[in-house]
PDB file of C-alpha atoms (C1' of nucleotides) in Angstrom:
ATOM      1  CA  UNK A   1      94.132  36.692-150.944  1.00  0.00           C
ATOM      2  CA  UNK A   2      94.697  40.192-149.623  1.00  0.00           C
ATOM      3  CA  UNK A   3      93.465  40.625-146.051  1.00  0.00           C
ATOM      4  CA  UNK A   4      93.478  44.006-144.317  1.00  0.00           C
ATOM      5  CA  UNK A   5      92.443  45.445-140.957  1.00  0.00           C
ATOM      6  CA  UNK A   6      91.727  49.052-140.040  1.00  0.00           C
ATOM      7  CA  UNK A   7      90.399  50.792-136.959  1.00  0.00           C
ATOM      8  CA  UNK A   8      88.548  53.499-138.877  1.00  0.00           C
ATOM      9  CA  UNK A   9      87.545  55.647-135.851  1.00  0.00           C
ATOM     10  CA  UNK A  10      83.970  56.195-137.065  1.00  0.00           C
ATOM     11  CA  UNK A  11      82.968  54.766-140.414  1.00  0.00           C
ATOM     12  CA  UNK A  12      80.489  57.616-140.704  1.00  0.00           C
ATOM     13  CA  UNK A  13      83.380  60.065-140.735  1.00  0.00           C
ATOM     14  CA  UNK A  14      85.756  57.751-142.612  1.00  0.00           C
ATOM     15  CA  UNK A  15      83.709  56.164-145.393  1.00  0.00           C
ATOM     16  CA  UNK A  16      85.123  58.305-148.214  1.00  0.00           C
ATOM     17  CA  UNK A  17      88.709  57.515-147.178  1.00  0.00           C
ATOM     18  CA  UNK A  18      87.936  53.810-146.708  1.00  0.00           C
ATOM     19  CA  UNK A  19      86.357  53.531-150.155  1.00  0.00           C
ATOM     20  CA  UNK A  20      89.198  55.523-151.698  1.00  0.00           C
ATOM     21  CA  UNK A  21      91.722  53.176-150.087  1.00  0.00           C
ATOM     22  CA  UNK A  22      89.839  50.037-151.137  1.00  0.00           C
ATOM     23  CA  UNK A  23      89.685  51.123-154.773  1.00  0.00           C
ATOM     24  CA  UNK A  24      93.413  51.852-154.772  1.00  0.00           C
ATOM     25  CA  UNK A  25      94.556  48.764-152.875  1.00  0.00           C
ATOM     26  CA  UNK A  26      92.072  46.031-153.734  1.00  0.00           C
ATOM     27  CA  UNK A  27      91.767  44.076-150.495  1.00  0.00           C
ATOM     28  CA  UNK A  28      89.764  40.853-150.817  1.00  0.00           C
ATOM     29  CA  UNK A  29      88.743  41.200-147.182  1.00  0.00           C
ATOM     30  CA  UNK A  30      88.746  44.334-145.019  1.00  0.00           C
ATOM     31  CA  UNK A  31      88.107  44.077-141.276  1.00  0.00           C
ATOM     32  CA  UNK A  32      87.035  47.349-139.681  1.00  0.00           C
ATOM     33  CA  UNK A  33      86.799  48.408-136.046  1.00  0.00           C
ATOM     34  CA  UNK A  34      85.218  51.360-134.251  1.00  0.00           C
ATOM     35  CA  UNK A  35      82.598  51.908-136.926  1.00  0.00           C
ATOM     36  CA  UNK A  36      80.498  53.729-134.270  1.00  0.00           C
ATOM     37  CA  UNK A  37      77.358  52.883-136.231  1.00  0.00           C
ATOM     38  CA  UNK A  38      74.151  50.978-135.670  1.00  0.00           C
ATOM     39  CA  UNK A  39      73.580  48.017-137.973  1.00  0.00           C
ATOM     40  CA  UNK A  40      70.846  50.031-139.692  1.00  0.00           C
ATOM     41  CA  UNK A  41      73.241  52.900-140.414  1.00  0.00           C
ATOM     42  CA  UNK A  42      76.000  50.689-141.813  1.00  0.00           C
ATOM     43  CA  UNK A  43      76.614  51.742-145.466  1.00  0.00           C
ATOM     44  CA  UNK A  44      76.154  48.282-146.962  1.00  0.00           C
ATOM     45  CA  UNK A  45      75.296  49.659-150.406  1.00  0.00           C
ATOM     46  CA  UNK A  46      78.520  51.653-150.682  1.00  0.00           C
ATOM     47  CA  UNK A  47      80.569  48.472-150.243  1.00  0.00           C
ATOM     48  CA  UNK A  48      78.245  46.541-152.513  1.00  0.00           C
ATOM     49  CA  UNK A  49      78.863  49.045-155.285  1.00  0.00           C
ATOM     50  CA  UNK A  50      82.563  48.179-155.098  1.00  0.00           C
ATOM     51  CA  UNK A  51      81.774  44.465-155.250  1.00  0.00           C
ATOM     52  CA  UNK A  52      81.949  43.645-151.542  1.00  0.00           C
ATOM     53  CA  UNK A  53      79.497  41.816-149.339  1.00  0.00           C
ATOM     54  CA  UNK A  54      79.572  42.910-145.725  1.00  0.00           C
ATOM     55  CA  UNK A  55      78.549  42.101-142.188  1.00  0.00           C
ATOM     56  CA  UNK A  56      78.399  44.543-139.286  1.00  0.00           C
ATOM     57  CA  UNK A  57      77.866  44.340-135.539  1.00  0.00           C
ATOM     58  CA  UNK A  58      77.272  47.660-133.841  1.00  0.00           C
ATOM     59  CA  UNK A  59      74.827  49.473-131.615  1.00  0.00           C
ATOM     60  CA  UNK A  60      75.738  53.049-132.282  1.00  0.00           C
ATOM     61  CA  UNK A  61      77.972  55.461-130.545  1.00  0.00           C
ATOM     62  CA  UNK A  62      80.875  53.272-129.432  1.00  0.00           C
ATOM     63  CA  UNK A  63      82.754  50.265-130.770  1.00  0.00           C
ATOM     64  CA  UNK A  64      81.212  48.451-133.733  1.00  0.00           C
ATOM     65  CA  UNK A  65      83.018  45.971-136.001  1.00  0.00           C
ATOM     66  CA  UNK A  66      82.565  44.935-139.612  1.00  0.00           C
ATOM     67  CA  UNK A  67      83.915  42.763-142.394  1.00  0.00           C
ATOM     68  CA  UNK A  68      83.728  43.593-146.099  1.00  0.00           C
ATOM     69  CA  UNK A  69      84.631  40.764-148.475  1.00  0.00           C
ATOM     70  CA  UNK A  70      84.625  40.148-152.207  1.00  0.00           C
ATOM     71  CA  UNK A  71      85.287  36.424-151.671  1.00  0.00           C
ATOM     72  CA  UNK A  72      82.054  35.710-149.806  1.00  0.00           C
ATOM     73  CA  UNK A  73      80.513  36.293-146.359  1.00  0.00           C
ATOM     74  CA  UNK A  74      79.203  32.976-145.066  1.00  0.00           C
ATOM     75  CA  UNK A  75      77.826  32.055-141.642  1.00  0.00           C
ATOM     76  CA  UNK A  76      78.282  35.456-139.996  1.00  0.00           C
ATOM     77  CA  UNK A  77      78.264  35.518-136.189  1.00  0.00           C
ATOM     78  CA  UNK A  78      78.426  38.319-133.615  1.00  0.00           C
ATOM     79  CA  UNK A  79      80.125  38.634-130.270  1.00  0.00           C
ATOM     80  CA  UNK A  80      81.647  36.296-127.710  1.00  0.00           C
ATOM     81  CA  UNK A  81      79.431  34.113-125.563  1.00  0.00           C
ATOM     82  CA  UNK A  82      78.149  36.211-122.727  1.00  0.00           C
ATOM     83  CA  UNK A  83      75.262  38.607-122.727  1.00  0.00           C
ATOM     84  CA  UNK A  84      77.636  41.389-121.690  1.00  0.00           C
ATOM     85  CA  UNK A  85      79.592  40.993-124.910  1.00  0.00           C
ATOM     86  CA  UNK A  86      76.433  41.168-126.953  1.00  0.00           C
ATOM     87  CA  UNK A  87      76.285  44.786-125.905  1.00  0.00           C
ATOM     88  CA  UNK A  88      79.976  45.426-126.505  1.00  0.00           C
ATOM     89  CA  UNK A  89      79.962  44.888-130.270  1.00  0.00           C
ATOM     90  CA  UNK A  90      83.633  43.970-130.328  1.00  0.00           C
ATOM     91  CA  UNK A  91      83.750  40.842-132.480  1.00  0.00           C
ATOM     92  CA  UNK A  92      82.169  39.801-135.757  1.00  0.00           C
ATOM     93  CA  UNK A  93      83.109  36.714-137.745  1.00  0.00           C
ATOM     94  CA  UNK A  94      82.366  35.233-141.157  1.00  0.00           C
ATOM     95  CA  UNK A  95      83.773  32.651-143.516  1.00  0.00           C
ATOM     96  CA  UNK A  96      85.364  34.412-146.482  1.00  0.00           C
ATOM     97  CA  UNK A  97      86.927  32.384-149.266  1.00  0.00           C
ATOM     98  CA  UNK A  98      87.259  29.380-146.987  1.00  0.00           C
ATOM     99  CA  UNK A  99      88.902  31.360-144.156  1.00  0.00           C
ATOM    100  CA  UNK A 100      87.166  31.958-140.844  1.00  0.00           C
ATOM    101  CA  UNK A 101      87.768  35.708-140.483  1.00  0.00           C
ATOM    102  CA  UNK A 102      87.262  37.697-137.260  1.00  0.00           C
ATOM    103  CA  UNK A 103      87.203  41.473-136.909  1.00  0.00           C
ATOM    104  CA  UNK A 104      88.186  42.159-133.316  1.00  0.00           C
ATOM    105  CA  UNK A 105      88.147  45.295-131.168  1.00  0.00           C
ATOM    106  CA  UNK A 106      89.761  44.500-127.837  1.00  0.00           C
ATOM    107  CA  UNK A 107      88.653  46.756-124.944  1.00  0.00           C
ATOM    108  CA  UNK A 108      90.909  49.652-123.991  1.00  0.00           C
ATOM    109  CA  UNK A 109      92.118  49.103-120.429  1.00  0.00           C
ATOM    110  CA  UNK A 110      92.572  52.852-119.860  1.00  0.00           C
ATOM    111  CA  UNK A 111      94.711  52.496-116.703  1.00  0.00           C
ATOM    112  CA  UNK A 112      96.194  49.550-114.831  1.00  0.00           C
ATOM    113  CA  UNK A 113      94.056  50.336-111.763  1.00  0.00           C
ATOM    114  CA  UNK A 114      90.844  50.653-113.780  1.00  0.00           C
ATOM    115  CA  UNK A 115      87.955  48.223-113.880  1.00  0.00           C
ATOM    116  CA  UNK A 116      88.241  48.567-117.660  1.00  0.00           C
ATOM    117  CA  UNK A 117      91.678  46.976-117.435  1.00  0.00           C
ATOM    118  CA  UNK A 118      90.229  43.996-115.548  1.00  0.00           C
ATOM    119  CA  UNK A 119      87.481  43.751-118.144  1.00  0.00           C
ATOM    120  CA  UNK A 120      90.076  43.802-120.926  1.00  0.00           C
ATOM    121  CA  UNK A 121      92.027  40.901-119.408  1.00  0.00           C
ATOM    122  CA  UNK A 122      88.822  38.941-118.882  1.00  0.00           C
ATOM    123  CA  UNK A 123      87.695  39.624-122.440  1.00  0.00           C
ATOM    124  CA  UNK A 124      91.029  38.370-123.795  1.00  0.00           C
ATOM    125  CA  UNK A 125      90.762  35.205-121.682  1.00  0.00           C
ATOM    126  CA  UNK A 126      87.302  34.587-123.074  1.00  0.00           C
ATOM    127  CA  UNK A 127      88.553  35.173-126.603  1.00  0.00           C
ATOM    128  CA  UNK A 128      90.973  32.281-126.075  1.00  0.00           C
ATOM    129  CA  UNK A 129      88.085  30.139-124.777  1.00  0.00           C
ATOM    130  CA  UNK A 130      86.051  31.140-127.820  1.00  0.00           C
ATOM    131  CA  UNK A 131      88.796  29.765-130.063  1.00  0.00           C
ATOM    132  CA  UNK A 132      89.097  26.580-127.994  1.00  0.00           C
ATOM    133  CA  UNK A 133      85.380  25.918-128.211  1.00  0.00           C
ATOM    134  CA  UNK A 134      84.892  26.551-131.920  1.00  0.00           C
ATOM    135  CA  UNK A 135      87.902  25.796-134.053  1.00  0.00           C
ATOM    136  CA  UNK A 136      90.767  23.489-134.784  1.00  0.00           C
ATOM    137  CA  UNK A 137      94.045  25.445-135.034  1.00  0.00           C
ATOM    138  CA  UNK A 138      94.876  23.305-138.070  1.00  0.00           C
ATOM    139  CA  UNK A 139      91.996  25.000-139.922  1.00  0.00           C
ATOM    140  CA  UNK A 140      92.307  28.428-141.617  1.00  0.00           C
ATOM    141  CA  UNK A 141      91.464  31.032-138.973  1.00  0.00           C
ATOM    142  CA  UNK A 142      92.307  34.754-139.011  1.00  0.00           C
ATOM    143  CA  UNK A 143      91.956  37.193-136.110  1.00  0.00           C
ATOM    144  CA  UNK A 144      92.327  40.759-137.344  1.00  0.00           C
ATOM    145  CA  UNK A 145      91.881  43.959-135.462  1.00  0.00           C
ATOM    146  CA  UNK A 146      92.765  46.502-132.827  1.00  0.00           C
ATOM    147  CA  UNK A 147      94.116  44.514-129.887  1.00  0.00           C
ATOM    148  CA  UNK A 148      95.074  47.573-127.840  1.00  0.00           C
ATOM    149  CA  UNK A 149      98.278  45.721-126.949  1.00  0.00           C
ATOM    150  CA  UNK A 150     101.784  46.365-128.251  1.00  0.00           C
ATOM    151  CA  UNK A 151     103.210  42.819-128.340  1.00  0.00           C
ATOM    152  CA  UNK A 152     106.824  43.790-127.490  1.00  0.00           C
ATOM    153  CA  UNK A 153     108.864  46.820-126.478  1.00  0.00           C
ATOM    154  CA  UNK A 154     109.951  47.093-130.140  1.00  0.00           C
ATOM    155  CA  UNK A 155     106.319  47.901-130.948  1.00  0.00           C
ATOM    156  CA  UNK A 156     106.307  51.243-129.115  1.00  0.00           C
ATOM    157  CA  UNK A 157     108.284  54.381-129.816  1.00  0.00           C
ATOM    158  CA  UNK A 158     109.829  54.538-126.338  1.00  0.00           C
ATOM    159  CA  UNK A 159     109.345  51.746-123.790  1.00  0.00           C
ATOM    160  CA  UNK A 160     110.427  54.086-120.977  1.00  0.00           C
ATOM    161  CA  UNK A 161     107.459  56.322-121.711  1.00  0.00           C
ATOM    162  CA  UNK A 162     105.007  53.469-121.235  1.00  0.00           C
ATOM    163  CA  UNK A 163     106.204  52.071-117.907  1.00  0.00           C
ATOM    164  CA  UNK A 164     103.164  51.540-115.707  1.00  0.00           C
ATOM    165  CA  UNK A 165     100.743  52.136-118.548  1.00  0.00           C
ATOM    166  CA  UNK A 166      98.243  50.001-120.360  1.00  0.00           C
ATOM    167  CA  UNK A 167      98.947  48.441-123.824  1.00  0.00           C
ATOM    168  CA  UNK A 168     102.359  47.165-122.695  1.00  0.00           C
ATOM    169  CA  UNK A 169     101.814  45.561-119.286  1.00  0.00           C
ATOM    170  CA  UNK A 170     102.947  42.013-118.651  1.00  0.00           C
ATOM    171  CA  UNK A 171      99.433  40.650-117.966  1.00  0.00           C
ATOM    172  CA  UNK A 172      98.130  42.085-121.234  1.00  0.00           C
ATOM    173  CA  UNK A 173     101.060  40.649-123.181  1.00  0.00           C
ATOM    174  CA  UNK A 174     100.574  37.320-121.421  1.00  0.00           C
ATOM    175  CA  UNK A 175      96.888  37.302-122.357  1.00  0.00           C
ATOM    176  CA  UNK A 176      97.836  37.968-125.972  1.00  0.00           C
ATOM    177  CA  UNK A 177     100.468  35.257-125.712  1.00  0.00           C
ATOM    178  CA  UNK A 178      97.828  32.819-124.521  1.00  0.00           C
ATOM    179  CA  UNK A 179      95.773  33.606-127.628  1.00  0.00           C
ATOM    180  CA  UNK A 180      98.829  33.120-129.854  1.00  0.00           C
ATOM    181  CA  UNK A 181      99.562  29.837-128.042  1.00  0.00           C
ATOM    182  CA  UNK A 182      96.253  28.501-129.320  1.00  0.00           C
ATOM    183  CA  UNK A 183      97.969  28.358-132.705  1.00  0.00           C
ATOM    184  CA  UNK A 184      98.178  31.819-134.239  1.00  0.00           C
ATOM    185  CA  UNK A 185     101.084  33.791-135.714  1.00  0.00           C
ATOM    186  CA  UNK A 186     101.545  37.561-135.590  1.00  0.00           C
ATOM    187  CA  UNK A 187     102.669  37.540-139.211  1.00  0.00           C
ATOM    188  CA  UNK A 188     103.741  41.187-139.327  1.00  0.00           C
ATOM    189  CA  UNK A 189     106.442  40.632-136.716  1.00  0.00           C
ATOM    190  CA  UNK A 190     107.727  37.661-138.689  1.00  0.00           C
ATOM    191  CA  UNK A 191     108.344  39.866-141.721  1.00  0.00           C
ATOM    192  CA  UNK A 192     109.594  42.829-139.675  1.00  0.00           C
ATOM    193  CA  UNK A 193     111.486  41.399-136.685  1.00  0.00           C
ATOM    194  CA  UNK A 194     113.235  44.681-135.873  1.00  0.00           C
ATOM    195  CA  UNK A 195     109.940  46.372-135.099  1.00  0.00           C
ATOM    196  CA  UNK A 196     109.541  50.138-134.737  1.00  0.00           C
ATOM    197  CA  UNK A 197     106.858  50.167-137.398  1.00  0.00           C
ATOM    198  CA  UNK A 198     103.590  51.466-136.012  1.00  0.00           C
ATOM    199  CA  UNK A 199      99.885  51.264-136.800  1.00  0.00           C
ATOM    200  CA  UNK A 200      98.534  53.932-134.416  1.00  0.00           C
ATOM    201  CA  UNK A 201      99.609  57.456-133.527  1.00  0.00           C
ATOM    202  CA  UNK A 202      97.819  59.775-131.116  1.00  0.00           C
ATOM    203  CA  UNK A 203      96.099  62.608-132.945  1.00  0.00           C
ATOM    204  CA  UNK A 204      97.519  65.019-130.415  1.00  0.00           C
ATOM    205  CA  UNK A 205     100.793  66.910-130.304  1.00  0.00           C
ATOM    206  CA  UNK A 206     101.806  65.972-133.851  1.00  0.00           C
ATOM    207  CA  UNK A 207     102.788  62.472-132.758  1.00  0.00           C
ATOM    208  CA  UNK A 208     102.367  60.993-136.240  1.00  0.00           C
ATOM    209  CA  UNK A 209     104.834  63.401-137.761  1.00  0.00           C
ATOM    210  CA  UNK A 210     107.243  62.828-134.879  1.00  0.00           C
ATOM    211  CA  UNK A 211     107.109  59.045-135.310  1.00  0.00           C
ATOM    212  CA  UNK A 212     105.629  58.544-131.838  1.00  0.00           C
ATOM    213  CA  UNK A 213     103.361  55.542-132.368  1.00  0.00           C
ATOM    214  CA  UNK A 214     102.605  51.970-131.388  1.00  0.00           C
ATOM    215  CA  UNK A 215     101.826  48.746-133.247  1.00  0.00           C
ATOM    216  CA  UNK A 216      98.554  47.595-131.715  1.00  0.00           C
ATOM    217  CA  UNK A 217      96.650  46.520-134.856  1.00  0.00           C
ATOM    218  CA  UNK A 218      97.427  42.883-135.573  1.00  0.00           C
ATOM    219  CA  UNK A 219      96.715  40.136-138.083  1.00  0.00           C
ATOM    220  CA  UNK A 220      96.938  36.735-136.391  1.00  0.00           C
ATOM    221  CA  UNK A 221      96.863  33.715-138.704  1.00  0.00           C
ATOM    222  CA  UNK A 222      96.575  30.011-137.945  1.00  0.00           C
ATOM    223  CA  UNK A 223      99.335  27.736-139.240  1.00  0.00           C
ATOM    224  CA  UNK A 224      97.886  26.837-142.649  1.00  0.00           C
ATOM    225  CA  UNK A 225      97.463  30.530-143.486  1.00  0.00           C
ATOM    226  CA  UNK A 226     100.695  31.702-141.869  1.00  0.00           C
ATOM    227  CA  UNK A 227     102.624  29.142-143.945  1.00  0.00           C
ATOM    228  CA  UNK A 228     101.273  30.754-147.110  1.00  0.00           C
ATOM    229  CA  UNK A 229     101.629  34.384-146.031  1.00  0.00           C
ATOM    230  CA  UNK A 230     103.872  36.182-148.516  1.00  0.00           C
ATOM    231  CA  UNK A 231     103.729  39.764-147.246  1.00  0.00           C
ATOM    232  CA  UNK A 232     102.674  41.834-144.240  1.00  0.00           C
ATOM    233  CA  UNK A 233     102.850  45.607-144.380  1.00  0.00           C
ATOM    234  CA  UNK A 234     101.508  48.694-142.659  1.00  0.00           C
ATOM    235  CA  UNK A 235     100.278  51.391-145.042  1.00  0.00           C
ATOM    236  CA  UNK A 236     101.587  54.490-143.330  1.00  0.00           C
ATOM    237  CA  UNK A 237     100.217  56.699-146.106  1.00  0.00           C
ATOM    238  CA  UNK A 238      96.643  55.926-145.044  1.00  0.00           C
ATOM    239  CA  UNK A 239      97.346  57.789-141.776  1.00  0.00           C
ATOM    240  CA  UNK A 240      97.779  61.008-143.780  1.00  0.00           C
ATOM    241  CA  UNK A 241      95.148  63.220-145.300  1.00  0.00           C
ATOM    242  CA  UNK A 242      94.392  61.527-148.618  1.00  0.00           C
ATOM    243  CA  UNK A 243      95.052  62.985-152.095  1.00  0.00           C
ATOM    244  CA  UNK A 244      91.282  63.497-152.367  1.00  0.00           C
ATOM    245  CA  UNK A 245      91.370  65.459-149.107  1.00  0.00           C
ATOM    246  CA  UNK A 246      89.784  62.857-146.816  1.00  0.00           C
ATOM    247  CA  UNK A 247      90.879  63.030-143.193  1.00  0.00           C
ATOM    248  CA  UNK A 248      92.609  60.059-141.528  1.00  0.00           C
ATOM    249  CA  UNK A 249      91.783  57.833-138.600  1.00  0.00           C
ATOM    250  CA  UNK A 250      94.332  57.767-135.770  1.00  0.00           C
ATOM    251  CA  UNK A 251      95.048  54.167-136.876  1.00  0.00           C
ATOM    252  CA  UNK A 252      96.247  53.047-140.270  1.00  0.00           C
ATOM    253  CA  UNK A 253      95.751  49.832-142.259  1.00  0.00           C
ATOM    254  CA  UNK A 254      97.635  46.567-141.853  1.00  0.00           C
ATOM    255  CA  UNK A 255      97.731  44.594-145.121  1.00  0.00           C
ATOM    256  CA  UNK A 256      98.606  40.916-145.432  1.00  0.00           C
ATOM    257  CA  UNK A 257      98.889  38.825-148.587  1.00  0.00           C
ATOM    258  CA  UNK A 258      98.326  35.073-148.403  1.00  0.00           C
ATOM    259  CA  UNK A 259      98.860  32.687-151.295  1.00  0.00           C
ATOM    260  CA  UNK A 260      95.399  31.210-150.808  1.00  0.00           C
TER     261      UNK A 260
ATOM    262  C1'  DA B   1     105.265  64.479-122.692  1.00  0.00           C
ATOM    263  C1'  DT B   2      98.882  65.166-118.081  1.00  0.00           C
ATOM    264  C1'  DG B   3      99.079  68.685-123.032  1.00  0.00           C
ATOM    265  C1'  DG B   4      97.400  68.019-127.187  1.00  0.00           C
ATOM    266  C1'  DT B   5      93.239  66.450-131.340  1.00  0.00           C
ATOM    267  C1'  DG B   6      89.293  64.340-133.212  1.00  0.00           C
ATOM    268  C1'  DG B   7      85.026  61.431-132.958  1.00  0.00           C
ATOM    269  C1'  DC B   8      80.486  61.192-130.874  1.00  0.00           C
ATOM    270  C1'  DC B   9      76.866  65.250-131.019  1.00  0.00           C
ATOM    271  C1'  DC B  10      76.425  70.090-128.044  1.00  0.00           C
ATOM    272  C1'  DG B  11      78.288  68.579-122.659  1.00  0.00           C
ATOM    273  C1'  DG B  12      81.392  65.986-121.595  1.00  0.00           C
ATOM    274  C1'  DC B  13      83.045  61.167-122.625  1.00  0.00           C
ATOM    275  C1'  DC B  14      86.190  58.322-125.078  1.00  0.00           C
ATOM    276  C1'  DA B  15      90.470  57.133-127.435  1.00  0.00           C
TER     277       DA B  15
END
DNA sequence: ATGGTGGCCCGGCCA
């Protein structure tokens, strides 16, 4: 089973590149974030033509998450528990090939003194509660998406640059740690313990070409899946303009293979 | 390294 996650930064703008990448790389399941579409505008037929079922949770201009799967989309659900999250469109889940898959878009905290930062920490705490209430960590569960957190200092280009900034603060890393403590493994870091491999680069100032990025897009697998994970890679090429001329997102794809 | 670019959709907001 090939499982991938990609913050596409507008599926409306990115659909040609996403389809091009799917045809070339054959994911069984692709989790997408920041589709920026309403459910009505989601291009279900385009995925269907490639053999994928899909589920989407979005209300338009911001956020929006989706899953495309060619191994089934069963029992789809949207959001966390609260009414506030129902308007955030930051989580969609479905059972795909026997795995409970979640496409997750964690709020951006913006600044440490921002109310958005408080909301981010609260959202992460409720994500842990969501796991506690629904699943057994001994079952196959995957959380895939843009966590807007670099798990360690090896996941940013220069830790000194990020002192006092969001994405790296101790409370954010602790909140992520609490989610991992439920029984999930950041499988990419297990295959690449030295870090310094990134999934996001600011569009501005040529940061991609300078190597100035962060690893904030994660695939978290419960123990039965993590034990059978054979590969975890970041496809840096998908951050470039494609051979067909399609423009990139500011994030690229994380691809995980599981012997499942 | 507080500028810069790109997405939303046309005036700023968001990342």
